[in-house]
Amino acid sequence: MSTAPAFAAAREQGRAALVGYLPVGFPDVPTSVAALQAMVEGGVDVVEIGLPYSDPLMDGPVIQRATQAALDGGARTADAFTAVRGAVEAGAPALVMTYWNLIDRYGVERFAADLAAAGGSGLITPDLLPDDAEDWWAASEKHDLDRVYLVAQTSTPKRLAMTAGASRGFLYAVSLMGVTGVASIGAGARELVGRCREITDMPVCVGVGVRTAEQARQVAGYADGVIVGTAFVQALADAPDRKSGVDAVRALASELAEGVREGSSVRA
């Protein structure tokens, strides 16, 4: 399913959407699927499923440790489709967030077909530039999948326009330069969202640096979506056992969803 209905539903309710990330395979595949479903039960509108990768340039230490543990435990690219099916069964659209080498190795057309067959919505590709994405463009169009690209405060007006034109689903606005989970929301995030809205009417979601309900409340005051990853991974990692970890993810999702609702209510 596309992510569009989830953003439209949130908009009709006068609020931003909550987007939650967890990597498949941490601490094992069944628990990661249960945690993804718990996020949805707690109030997450759109799910991001991370594919474990050996060189995750954008990810901070918390997510790096989790994805390495997943790799050590035997997680593979095909496990993403199991996770997608679980998230969709819970009632949320599911995107896969991945570094491009994994898709290239699996086969672009093959991955797109398998993702669509599992009910997935599309891909978030942090290291793939729209200018270099002809194969993905063709496959995503064929299988009706979202293409979510990243924009940053350093993006030029020309780059913003080109990225927005190539995107489908939403724009991922990076709130700060650097890796995930090591700093708070960048001061220029609101300005970046404003720049994006000057050139596109698709939803603009802010990620990198959002970890608490208060931060979610702040971002929900100006963005169409609030993306949270490290905090969910930390909740799962800190739990004494797998069931407690899933419960902690559900509770955090509920707190963040409340923060998003509070922030959305004070939008200009």
CSV table of C-alpha atoms in Angstrom, one decimal:
chain,number,residue,atom,x,y,z
A,1,MET,CA,0.0,0.0,0.0
A,2,SER,CA,1.1,3.6,-0.7
A,3,THR,CA,2.1,5.9,2.2
A,4,ALA,CA,-0.3,8.5,0.7
A,5,PRO,CA,-3.4,7.4,2.6
A,6,ALA,CA,-1.6,7.5,5.9
A,7,PHE,CA,-0.5,11.1,5.4
A,8,ALA,CA,-3.9,12.1,4.1
A,9,ALA,CA,-5.6,10.6,7.2
A,10,ALA,CA,-3.3,12.4,9.5
A,11,ARG,CA,-3.9,15.6,7.6
A,12,GLU,CA,-7.6,15.2,7.9
A,13,GLN,CA,-7.2,14.9,11.7
A,14,GLY,CA,-5.2,18.1,11.7
A,15,ARG,CA,-1.9,16.5,12.7
A,16,ALA,CA,1.4,15.3,11.5
A,17,ALA,CA,2.1,11.7,10.9
A,18,LEU,CA,4.4,9.6,13.1
A,19,VAL,CA,7.0,7.5,11.2
A,20,GLY,CA,8.9,4.9,13.2
A,21,TYR,CA,12.1,3.0,12.3
A,22,LEU,CA,13.4,-0.3,13.4
A,23,PRO,CA,15.9,-2.7,11.8
A,24,VAL,CA,14.8,-6.2,10.8
A,25,GLY,CA,16.6,-8.9,12.7
A,26,PHE,CA,17.3,-7.1,16.0
A,27,PRO,CA,17.4,-8.8,18.3
A,28,ASP,CA,16.1,-11.6,16.0
A,29,VAL,CA,13.7,-11.6,13.1
A,30,PRO,CA,10.5,-12.6,15.0
A,31,THR,CA,11.1,-10.1,17.8
A,32,SER,CA,11.8,-7.3,15.3
A,33,VAL,CA,8.5,-8.0,13.5
A,34,ALA,CA,6.7,-8.1,16.8
A,35,ALA,CA,8.3,-4.7,17.7
A,36,LEU,CA,7.3,-3.2,14.4
A,37,GLN,CA,3.7,-4.3,15.0
A,38,ALA,CA,3.9,-2.9,18.5
A,39,MET,CA,4.9,0.5,17.1
A,40,VAL,CA,1.8,0.5,15.0
A,41,GLU,CA,-0.4,-0.5,18.0
A,42,GLY,CA,1.2,2.4,19.9
A,43,GLY,CA,0.3,5.0,17.3
A,44,VAL,CA,2.9,5.0,14.5
A,45,ASP,CA,1.3,5.8,11.2
A,46,VAL,CA,4.1,4.7,8.8
A,47,VAL,CA,6.8,2.1,9.4
A,48,GLU,CA,10.4,2.2,8.3
A,49,ILE,CA,12.1,-1.1,8.2
A,50,GLY,CA,15.9,-0.9,8.2
A,51,LEU,CA,18.0,-3.5,6.2
A,52,PRO,CA,21.1,-4.4,8.2
A,53,TYR,CA,24.2,-3.3,6.3
A,54,SER,CA,27.9,-3.6,7.1
A,55,ASP,CA,28.8,0.0,6.3
A,56,PRO,CA,25.8,2.2,7.5
A,57,LEU,CA,27.2,5.6,6.8
A,58,MET,CA,24.2,7.6,8.0
A,59,ASP,CA,23.5,5.5,11.2
A,60,GLY,CA,24.8,6.5,14.6
A,61,PRO,CA,26.2,4.1,17.2
A,62,VAL,CA,22.9,2.8,18.6
A,63,ILE,CA,21.6,1.7,15.2
A,64,GLN,CA,25.0,0.5,14.1
A,65,ARG,CA,25.2,-1.9,17.1
A,66,ALA,CA,21.7,-3.2,16.4
A,67,THR,CA,22.3,-3.8,12.7
A,68,GLN,CA,25.6,-5.5,13.4
A,69,ALA,CA,23.9,-7.8,15.9
A,70,ALA,CA,21.2,-8.5,13.3
A,71,LEU,CA,23.9,-9.4,10.7
A,72,ASP,CA,25.7,-11.6,13.3
A,73,GLY,CA,22.4,-13.3,14.0
A,74,GLY,CA,21.9,-14.2,10.3
A,75,ALA,CA,19.5,-11.5,9.1
A,76,ARG,CA,19.3,-11.2,5.4
A,77,THR,CA,17.8,-9.0,2.8
A,78,ALA,CA,14.8,-11.3,2.2
A,79,ASP,CA,13.8,-10.9,5.9
A,80,ALA,CA,12.7,-7.4,5.0
A,81,PHE,CA,9.7,-8.9,3.2
A,82,THR,CA,8.7,-10.8,6.3
A,83,ALA,CA,8.9,-7.6,8.3
A,84,VAL,CA,6.9,-5.7,5.7
A,85,ARG,CA,4.1,-8.3,5.8
A,86,GLY,CA,4.0,-8.1,9.6
A,87,ALA,CA,3.7,-4.3,9.6
A,88,VAL,CA,1.0,-4.3,6.9
A,89,GLU,CA,-0.9,-6.9,8.9
A,90,ALA,CA,-0.8,-4.5,11.8
A,91,GLY,CA,-2.4,-1.8,9.7
A,92,ALA,CA,0.5,0.6,8.6
A,93,PRO,CA,2.2,1.1,5.3
A,94,ALA,CA,5.8,-0.1,5.4
A,95,LEU,CA,8.9,1.3,3.7
A,96,VAL,CA,12.3,-0.3,3.6
A,97,MET,CA,15.2,2.0,4.4
A,98,THR,CA,18.3,0.6,2.8
A,99,TYR,CA,21.7,1.4,1.4
A,100,TRP,CA,21.8,0.9,-2.3
A,101,ASN,CA,24.4,-1.9,-2.5
A,102,LEU,CA,22.0,-4.3,-1.0
A,103,ILE,CA,19.3,-3.6,-3.6
A,104,ASP,CA,21.8,-3.7,-6.4
A,105,ARG,CA,23.2,-7.1,-5.2
A,106,TYR,CA,19.7,-8.5,-4.8
A,107,GLY,CA,18.6,-7.2,-8.2
A,108,VAL,CA,16.6,-4.0,-8.6
A,109,GLU,CA,13.7,-5.4,-10.5
A,110,ARG,CA,13.6,-8.5,-8.3
A,111,PHE,CA,13.6,-6.5,-5.1
A,112,ALA,CA,10.8,-4.2,-6.3
A,113,ALA,CA,8.7,-7.1,-7.4
A,114,ASP,CA,9.2,-8.9,-4.1
A,115,LEU,CA,8.6,-5.8,-2.1
A,116,ALA,CA,5.3,-5.1,-3.9
A,117,ALA,CA,4.2,-8.7,-3.5
A,118,ALA,CA,4.8,-8.4,0.3
A,119,GLY,CA,2.6,-5.3,0.4
A,120,GLY,CA,5.4,-2.8,0.8
A,121,SER,CA,5.1,0.9,0.0
A,122,GLY,CA,8.5,1.7,-1.3
A,123,LEU,CA,12.1,2.5,-0.4
A,124,ILE,CA,14.0,5.2,1.5
A,125,THR,CA,17.5,5.3,0.0
A,126,PRO,CA,19.9,7.6,1.9
A,127,ASP,CA,22.9,7.0,-0.4
A,128,LEU,CA,21.1,7.0,-3.7
A,129,LEU,CA,20.9,10.3,-5.7
A,130,PRO,CA,18.0,10.7,-8.0
A,131,ASP,CA,20.4,11.5,-10.8
A,132,ASP,CA,21.8,7.9,-10.5
A,133,ALA,CA,18.5,6.1,-10.0
A,134,GLU,CA,17.3,5.2,-13.5
A,135,ASP,CA,16.9,1.5,-12.7
A,136,TRP,CA,15.0,2.2,-9.5
A,137,TRP,CA,12.8,4.8,-11.2
A,138,ALA,CA,11.7,2.2,-13.8
A,139,ALA,CA,11.2,-0.6,-11.2
A,140,SER,CA,9.3,1.7,-8.8
A,141,GLU,CA,7.0,3.0,-11.5
A,142,LYS,CA,6.3,-0.6,-12.8
A,143,HIS,CA,5.4,-1.8,-9.3
A,144,ASP,CA,3.8,1.4,-8.0
A,145,LEU,CA,6.3,2.0,-5.2
A,146,ASP,CA,7.2,5.2,-3.3
A,147,ARG,CA,10.7,6.7,-3.9
A,148,VAL,CA,11.7,8.6,-0.8
A,149,TYR,CA,14.9,10.7,-1.1
A,150,LEU,CA,16.7,12.8,1.4
A,151,VAL,CA,17.2,16.6,1.4
A,152,ALA,CA,19.4,18.6,3.8
A,153,GLN,CA,19.9,22.2,4.8
A,154,THR,CA,22.9,22.3,2.4
A,155,SER,CA,20.7,21.3,-0.6
A,156,THR,CA,20.7,24.0,-3.2
A,157,PRO,CA,17.3,25.3,-4.6
A,158,LYS,CA,18.1,23.4,-7.8
A,159,ARG,CA,18.9,20.2,-5.9
A,160,LEU,CA,15.7,20.5,-3.8
A,161,ALA,CA,13.6,20.9,-6.9
A,162,MET,CA,15.2,18.0,-8.7
A,163,THR,CA,14.9,15.7,-5.6
A,164,ALA,CA,11.2,16.7,-5.1
A,165,GLY,CA,10.5,16.1,-8.7
A,166,ALA,CA,12.0,12.6,-8.5
A,167,SER,CA,10.4,11.7,-5.2
A,168,ARG,CA,7.1,9.9,-4.6
A,169,GLY,CA,5.4,9.5,-1.2
A,170,PHE,CA,7.2,12.1,0.9
A,171,LEU,CA,10.4,14.1,1.2
A,172,TYR,CA,12.8,13.1,4.0
A,173,ALA,CA,14.2,16.3,5.5
A,174,VAL,CA,17.4,15.7,7.5
A,175,SER,CA,17.3,18.0,10.5
A,176,LEU,CA,21.1,18.2,10.9
A,177,MET,CA,24.3,17.1,9.2
A,178,GLY,CA,25.8,14.0,10.7
A,179,VAL,CA,24.6,10.5,11.8
A,180,THR,CA,21.5,9.5,13.6
A,181,GLY,CA,21.0,9.5,17.3
A,182,VAL,CA,23.9,11.7,18.5
A,183,ALA,CA,22.4,15.2,18.5
A,184,SER,CA,19.1,17.0,18.9
A,185,ILE,CA,17.1,18.5,16.1
A,186,GLY,CA,19.0,21.0,14.0
A,187,ALA,CA,18.0,24.7,14.3
A,188,GLY,CA,17.5,24.9,10.5
A,189,ALA,CA,14.9,22.1,10.2
A,190,ARG,CA,11.9,24.4,10.2
A,191,GLU,CA,13.5,26.6,7.5
A,192,LEU,CA,14.3,23.5,5.4
A,193,VAL,CA,10.7,22.3,5.6
A,194,GLY,CA,9.6,25.8,4.5
A,195,ARG,CA,12.0,25.7,1.5
A,196,CYS,CA,10.6,22.3,0.5
A,197,ARG,CA,7.0,23.5,0.6
A,198,GLU,CA,7.9,26.3,-1.8
A,199,ILE,CA,8.5,23.7,-4.5
A,200,THR,CA,6.3,20.8,-3.7
A,201,ASP,CA,3.0,19.9,-2.1
A,202,MET,CA,4.0,16.4,-1.1
A,203,PRO,CA,4.4,15.7,2.6
A,204,VAL,CA,7.7,16.8,4.2
A,205,CYS,CA,8.9,14.6,7.1
A,206,VAL,CA,11.7,15.5,9.5
A,207,GLY,CA,14.1,13.0,10.8
A,208,VAL,CA,17.5,12.6,12.5
A,209,GLY,CA,17.6,14.1,16.0
A,210,VAL,CA,14.0,13.3,17.2
A,211,ARG,CA,14.1,11.1,20.2
A,212,THR,CA,11.5,12.3,22.8
A,213,ALA,CA,7.9,13.2,22.9
A,214,GLU,CA,8.8,16.9,23.5
A,215,GLN,CA,11.0,16.9,20.3
A,216,ALA,CA,8.2,15.2,18.4
A,217,ARG,CA,5.8,17.9,19.6
A,218,GLN,CA,8.2,20.6,18.4
A,219,VAL,CA,8.6,19.1,14.9
A,220,ALA,CA,4.9,18.3,14.5
A,221,GLY,CA,4.3,22.0,14.8
A,222,TYR,CA,5.7,22.6,11.4
A,223,ALA,CA,6.3,19.3,9.5
A,224,ASP,CA,3.9,16.8,7.9
A,225,GLY,CA,5.7,13.9,9.5
A,226,VAL,CA,8.0,13.2,12.4
A,227,ILE,CA,10.5,10.4,12.0
A,228,VAL,CA,12.0,8.5,15.0
A,229,GLY,CA,14.5,5.7,14.9
A,230,THR,CA,17.2,5.6,17.5
A,231,ALA,CA,14.9,6.0,20.4
A,232,PHE,CA,12.9,2.9,19.3
A,233,VAL,CA,16.1,0.9,18.8
A,234,GLN,CA,17.4,2.0,22.2
A,235,ALA,CA,14.1,1.0,23.9
A,236,LEU,CA,14.5,-2.5,22.4
A,237,ALA,CA,18.2,-2.8,23.2
A,238,ASP,CA,17.8,-1.7,26.9
A,239,ALA,CA,15.0,-4.1,27.8
A,240,PRO,CA,15.9,-7.1,30.0
A,241,ASP,CA,14.2,-9.6,27.7
A,242,ARG,CA,12.4,-9.7,24.3
A,243,LYS,CA,8.8,-9.3,25.5
A,244,SER,CA,9.8,-6.3,27.7
A,245,GLY,CA,11.5,-4.8,24.7
A,246,VAL,CA,8.4,-5.1,22.5
A,247,ASP,CA,6.3,-3.6,25.3
A,248,ALA,CA,8.8,-0.7,25.7
A,249,VAL,CA,8.5,0.0,21.9
A,250,ARG,CA,4.8,0.1,22.2
A,251,ALA,CA,4.9,2.5,25.2
A,252,LEU,CA,7.3,4.8,23.5
A,253,ALA,CA,5.2,4.9,20.3
A,254,SER,CA,2.2,5.9,22.5
A,255,GLU,CA,4.3,8.7,24.1
A,256,LEU,CA,5.6,10.0,20.8
A,257,ALA,CA,2.1,9.9,19.2
A,258,GLU,CA,0.8,12.0,22.0
A,259,GLY,CA,3.6,14.5,21.5
A,260,VAL,CA,2.8,14.7,17.8
A,261,ARG,CA,-0.8,15.3,18.5
A,262,GLU,CA,0.1,18.1,21.0
A,263,GLY,CA,2.5,19.7,18.6
A,264,SER,CA,0.0,19.5,15.7
A,265,SER,CA,-2.6,21.3,17.7
A,266,VAL,CA,-0.6,24.5,18.0
A,267,ARG,CA,0.3,24.8,14.3
A,268,ALA,CA,0.1,28.2,12.8
